Short mmCIF file of C-alpha atoms in Angstrom, two decimals:
data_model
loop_
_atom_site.label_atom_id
_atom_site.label_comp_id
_atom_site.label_asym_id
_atom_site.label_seq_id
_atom_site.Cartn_x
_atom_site.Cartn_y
_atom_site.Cartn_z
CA UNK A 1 -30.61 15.74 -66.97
CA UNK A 2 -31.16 19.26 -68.66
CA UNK A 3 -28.73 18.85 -71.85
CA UNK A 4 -25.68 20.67 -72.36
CA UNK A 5 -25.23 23.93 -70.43
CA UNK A 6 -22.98 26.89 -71.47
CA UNK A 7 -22.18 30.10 -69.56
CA UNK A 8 -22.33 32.80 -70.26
CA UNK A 9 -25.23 32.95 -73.16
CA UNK A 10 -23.69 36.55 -73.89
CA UNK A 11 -20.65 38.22 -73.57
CA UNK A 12 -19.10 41.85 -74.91
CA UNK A 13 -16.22 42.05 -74.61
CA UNK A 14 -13.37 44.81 -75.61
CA UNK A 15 -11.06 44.01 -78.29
CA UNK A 16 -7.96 42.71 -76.52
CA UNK A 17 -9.33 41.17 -73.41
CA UNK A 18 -9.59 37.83 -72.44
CA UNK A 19 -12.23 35.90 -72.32
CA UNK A 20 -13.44 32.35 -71.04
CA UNK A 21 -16.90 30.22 -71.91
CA UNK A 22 -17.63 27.42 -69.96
CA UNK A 23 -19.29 24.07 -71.28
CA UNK A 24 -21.20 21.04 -68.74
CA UNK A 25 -22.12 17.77 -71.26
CA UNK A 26 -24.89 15.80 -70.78
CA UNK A 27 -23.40 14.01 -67.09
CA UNK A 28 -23.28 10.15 -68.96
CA UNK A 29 -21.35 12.09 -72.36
CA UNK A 30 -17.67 11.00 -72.88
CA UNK A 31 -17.22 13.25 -76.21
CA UNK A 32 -17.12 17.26 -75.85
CA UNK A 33 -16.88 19.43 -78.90
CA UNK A 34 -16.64 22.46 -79.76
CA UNK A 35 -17.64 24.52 -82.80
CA UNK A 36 -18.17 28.36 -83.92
CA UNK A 37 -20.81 30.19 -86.24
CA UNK A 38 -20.48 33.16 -87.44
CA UNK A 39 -23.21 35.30 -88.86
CA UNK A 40 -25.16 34.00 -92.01
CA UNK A 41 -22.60 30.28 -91.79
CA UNK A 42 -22.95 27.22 -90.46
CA UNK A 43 -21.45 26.00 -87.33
CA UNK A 44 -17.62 25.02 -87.84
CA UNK A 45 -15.32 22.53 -85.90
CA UNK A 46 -12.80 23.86 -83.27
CA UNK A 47 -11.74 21.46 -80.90
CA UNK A 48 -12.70 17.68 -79.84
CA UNK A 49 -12.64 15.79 -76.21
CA UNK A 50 -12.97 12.21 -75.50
CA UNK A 51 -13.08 12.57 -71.71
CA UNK A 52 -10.09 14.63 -70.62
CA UNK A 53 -8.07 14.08 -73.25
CA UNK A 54 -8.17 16.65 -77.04
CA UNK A 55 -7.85 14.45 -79.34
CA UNK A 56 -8.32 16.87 -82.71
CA UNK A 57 -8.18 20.45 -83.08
CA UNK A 58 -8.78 22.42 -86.03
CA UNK A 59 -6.51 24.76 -87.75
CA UNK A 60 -9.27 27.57 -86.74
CA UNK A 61 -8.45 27.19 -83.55
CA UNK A 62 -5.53 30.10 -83.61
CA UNK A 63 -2.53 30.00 -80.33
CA UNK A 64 -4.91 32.36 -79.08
CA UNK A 65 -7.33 30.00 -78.16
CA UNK A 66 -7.18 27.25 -75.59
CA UNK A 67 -9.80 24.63 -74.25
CA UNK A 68 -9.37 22.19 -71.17
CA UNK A 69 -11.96 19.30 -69.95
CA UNK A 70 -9.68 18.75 -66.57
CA UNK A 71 -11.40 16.01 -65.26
CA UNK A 72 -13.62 14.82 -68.07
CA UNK A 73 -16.75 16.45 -67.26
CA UNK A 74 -16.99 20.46 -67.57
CA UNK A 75 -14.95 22.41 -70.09
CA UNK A 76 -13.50 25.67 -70.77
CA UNK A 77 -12.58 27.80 -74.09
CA UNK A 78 -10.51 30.52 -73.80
CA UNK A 79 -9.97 33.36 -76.00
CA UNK A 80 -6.82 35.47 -75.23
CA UNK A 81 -6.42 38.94 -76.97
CA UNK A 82 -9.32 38.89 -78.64
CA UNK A 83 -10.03 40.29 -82.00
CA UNK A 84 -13.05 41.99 -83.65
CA UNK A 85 -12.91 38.37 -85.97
CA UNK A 86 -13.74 36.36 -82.95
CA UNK A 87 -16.92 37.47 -82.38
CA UNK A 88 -19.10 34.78 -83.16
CA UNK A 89 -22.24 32.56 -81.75
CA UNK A 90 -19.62 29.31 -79.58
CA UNK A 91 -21.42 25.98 -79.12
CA UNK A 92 -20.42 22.97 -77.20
CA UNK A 93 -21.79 19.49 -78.15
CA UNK A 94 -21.87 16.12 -76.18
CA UNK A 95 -22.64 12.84 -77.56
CA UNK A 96 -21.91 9.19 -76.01
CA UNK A 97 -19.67 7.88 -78.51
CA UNK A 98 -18.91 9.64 -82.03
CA UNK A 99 -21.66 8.06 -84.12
CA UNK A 100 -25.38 7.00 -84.51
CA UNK A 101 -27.73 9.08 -83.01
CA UNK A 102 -25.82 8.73 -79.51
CA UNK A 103 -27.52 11.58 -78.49
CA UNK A 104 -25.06 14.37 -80.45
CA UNK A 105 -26.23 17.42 -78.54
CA UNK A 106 -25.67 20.90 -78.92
CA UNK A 107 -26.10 23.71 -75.80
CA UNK A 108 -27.57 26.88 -76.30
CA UNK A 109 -24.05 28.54 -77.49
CA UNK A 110 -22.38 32.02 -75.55
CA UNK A 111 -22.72 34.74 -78.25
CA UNK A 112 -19.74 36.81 -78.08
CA UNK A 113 -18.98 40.26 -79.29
CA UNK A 114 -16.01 42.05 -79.40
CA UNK A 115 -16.16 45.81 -79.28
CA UNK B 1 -12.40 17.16 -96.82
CA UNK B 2 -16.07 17.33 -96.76
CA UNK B 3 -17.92 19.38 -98.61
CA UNK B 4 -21.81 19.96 -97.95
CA UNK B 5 -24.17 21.88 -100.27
CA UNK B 6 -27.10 23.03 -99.48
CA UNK B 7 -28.83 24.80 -102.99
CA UNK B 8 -32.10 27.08 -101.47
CA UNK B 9 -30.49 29.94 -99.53
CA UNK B 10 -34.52 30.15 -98.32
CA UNK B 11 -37.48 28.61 -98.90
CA UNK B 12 -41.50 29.00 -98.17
CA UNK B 13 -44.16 26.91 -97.76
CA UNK B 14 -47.86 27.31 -96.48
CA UNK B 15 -48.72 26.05 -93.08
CA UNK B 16 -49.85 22.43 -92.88
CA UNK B 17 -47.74 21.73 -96.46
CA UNK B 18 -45.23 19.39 -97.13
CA UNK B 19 -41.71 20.97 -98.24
CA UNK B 20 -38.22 19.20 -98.93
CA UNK B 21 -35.06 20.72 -97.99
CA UNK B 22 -32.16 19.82 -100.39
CA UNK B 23 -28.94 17.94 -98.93
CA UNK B 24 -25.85 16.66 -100.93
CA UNK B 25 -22.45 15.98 -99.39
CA UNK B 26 -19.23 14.97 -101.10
CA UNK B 27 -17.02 12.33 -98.53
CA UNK B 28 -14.83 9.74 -99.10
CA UNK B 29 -15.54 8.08 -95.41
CA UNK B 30 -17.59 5.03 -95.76
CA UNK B 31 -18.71 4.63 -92.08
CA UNK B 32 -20.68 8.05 -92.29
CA UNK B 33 -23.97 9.07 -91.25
CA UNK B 34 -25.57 12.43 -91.53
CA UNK B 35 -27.92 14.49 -88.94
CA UNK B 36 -30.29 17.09 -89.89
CA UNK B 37 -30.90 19.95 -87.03
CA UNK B 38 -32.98 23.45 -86.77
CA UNK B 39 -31.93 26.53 -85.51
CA UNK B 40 -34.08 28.85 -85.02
CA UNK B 41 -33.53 32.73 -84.23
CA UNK B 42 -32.54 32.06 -80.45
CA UNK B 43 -29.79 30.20 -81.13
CA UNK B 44 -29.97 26.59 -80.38
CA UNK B 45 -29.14 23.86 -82.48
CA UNK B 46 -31.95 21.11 -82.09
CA UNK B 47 -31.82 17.56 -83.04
CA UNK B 48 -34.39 16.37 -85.58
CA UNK B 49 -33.20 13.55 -87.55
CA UNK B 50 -30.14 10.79 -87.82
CA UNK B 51 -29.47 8.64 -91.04
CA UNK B 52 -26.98 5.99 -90.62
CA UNK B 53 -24.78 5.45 -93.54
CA UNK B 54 -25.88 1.33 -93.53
CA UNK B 55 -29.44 1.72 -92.58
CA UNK B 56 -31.75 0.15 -94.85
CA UNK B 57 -34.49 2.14 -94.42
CA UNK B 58 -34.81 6.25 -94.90
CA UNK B 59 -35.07 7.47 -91.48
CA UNK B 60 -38.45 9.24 -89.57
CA UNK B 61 -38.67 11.09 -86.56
CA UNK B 62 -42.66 12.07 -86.54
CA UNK B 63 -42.97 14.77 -89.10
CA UNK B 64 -39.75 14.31 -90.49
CA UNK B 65 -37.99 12.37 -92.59
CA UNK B 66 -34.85 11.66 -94.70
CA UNK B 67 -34.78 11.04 -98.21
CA UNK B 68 -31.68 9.13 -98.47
CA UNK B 69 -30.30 8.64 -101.76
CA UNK B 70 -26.73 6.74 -100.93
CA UNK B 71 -25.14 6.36 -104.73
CA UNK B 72 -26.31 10.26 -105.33
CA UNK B 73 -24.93 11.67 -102.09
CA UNK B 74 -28.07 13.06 -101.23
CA UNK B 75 -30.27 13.11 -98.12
CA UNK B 76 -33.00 15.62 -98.54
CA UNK B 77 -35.34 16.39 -95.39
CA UNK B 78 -38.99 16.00 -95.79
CA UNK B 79 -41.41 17.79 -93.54
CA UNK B 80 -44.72 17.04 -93.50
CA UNK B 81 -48.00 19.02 -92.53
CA UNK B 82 -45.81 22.41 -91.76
CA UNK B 83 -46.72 24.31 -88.40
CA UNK B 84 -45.38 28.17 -87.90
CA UNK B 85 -43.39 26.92 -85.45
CA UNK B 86 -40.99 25.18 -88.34
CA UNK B 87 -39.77 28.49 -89.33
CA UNK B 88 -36.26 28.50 -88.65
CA UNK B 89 -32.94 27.68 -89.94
CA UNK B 90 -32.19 24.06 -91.20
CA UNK B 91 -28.92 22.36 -90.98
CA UNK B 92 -28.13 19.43 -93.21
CA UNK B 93 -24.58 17.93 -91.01
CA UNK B 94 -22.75 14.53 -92.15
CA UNK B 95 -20.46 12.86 -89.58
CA UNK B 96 -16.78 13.70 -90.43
CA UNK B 97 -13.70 11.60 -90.73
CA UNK B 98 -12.77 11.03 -87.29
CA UNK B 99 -13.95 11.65 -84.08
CA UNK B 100 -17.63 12.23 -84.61
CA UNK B 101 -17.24 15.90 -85.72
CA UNK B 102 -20.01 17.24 -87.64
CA UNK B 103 -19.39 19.28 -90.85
CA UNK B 104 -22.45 21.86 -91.61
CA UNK B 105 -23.39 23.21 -94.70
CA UNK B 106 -24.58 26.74 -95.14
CA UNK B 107 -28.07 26.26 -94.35
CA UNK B 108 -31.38 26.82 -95.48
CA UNK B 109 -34.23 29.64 -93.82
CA UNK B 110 -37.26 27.90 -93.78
CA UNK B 111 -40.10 30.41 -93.56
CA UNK B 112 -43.90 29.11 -92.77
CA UNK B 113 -46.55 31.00 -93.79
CA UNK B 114 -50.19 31.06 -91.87
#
């Protein structure tokens, strides 16, 4: 297994568009997250997955985003209309179960810009 | 909600020196435990070291370690015999209520010099 994979690592976009990151856990991982850091901060909670199913999102997480795990493996964050306040480093974290070192692992993050 | 402070915006230490980054959290959930991970400058949060909330013993993971103070809220990272490679950014991240989220604090810049 290679970890947690996100796509893209970067991603400039213009203020407005839409944009889309893509998450794959760890294959044996029933628990997705995702989180944001900005510049300087450390990484805050957006959105939670046990399998397909969100089970807690944050009150960061504006209408203008959405995230999907459709089947319980990959998942997706969207970004619609974005804003010059969305750019930000996004990372997605796996872990088998919620606690203990289950193996709580983060992915490399897509660094977005918005120009 | 949680709140996690972190007190050295940056520290230094010479290379093969010990040096303790500072950890306190404030949460009323009494299953918790609380992971320590480095980022450095490409971006990627790495694992280093888990404390579980009922473990007996202060946690080690090779050069690191956790000292745990339950009653004080505090769980300081120790890391011993410094390398250049340690320079990065330290995260000190207690489980939150709920779900398994992690709450971060702001971080301290760990800087190792030759």
């Amino acid at each position: 297994d290679t970890g947690v994979s996100q796509d893209p690592r970067h991603k400039i976009t213009k203020r407005g568009q839409n944009v889309t990151f893509r998450c794959d856990p760890i294959s044996e991982h029933n628990r997705l997250y995702w989180y944001r850091q900005t510049l300087g901060q450390g990484p805050e909670f957006l959105t939670y997955f046990q399998n397909e199913a969100q089970l807690e999102k944050s009150r960061l997480l504006s209408d203008r985003f959405s995230a999907e795990r459709p089947k319980g493996s990959f998942s997706t964050l969207e970004i619609q209309r974005t804003e010059q306040g969305d750019s930000a480093m996004y990372l997605c974290a796996s872990s088998l179960g919620g606690t203990g070192k289950n193996g709580y692992t983060f992915g490399s993050g897509t660094r977005l810009t918005v120009v | 909600a949680q709140k996690i402070t972190q007190t050295q915006p940056g520290m230094f230490v010479q290379e093969k020196e010990a040096v303790t980054l500072d950890c306190t959290y404030d949460t009323s959930d009494p299953s918790y435990g609380l992971f320590w991970y480095k980022q450095p400058s490409s971006g990627e949060m790495i694992f280093l070291i888990y404390q579980g909330s009922y473990d007996q013993q202060n946690a080690t993971e090779g050069r690191y370690s956790l000292n745990f103070q339950k009653a004080r809220k505090s769980a300081n990272l120790v890391i011993s015999a410094s390398q250049l490679g340690d320079s990065a950014m330290y995260f000190c991240a207690p489980l939150g209520e709920g779900y398994g989220k992690l709450t971060f604090g702001q971080g301290t810049i760990l800087t190792v010099h030759p």
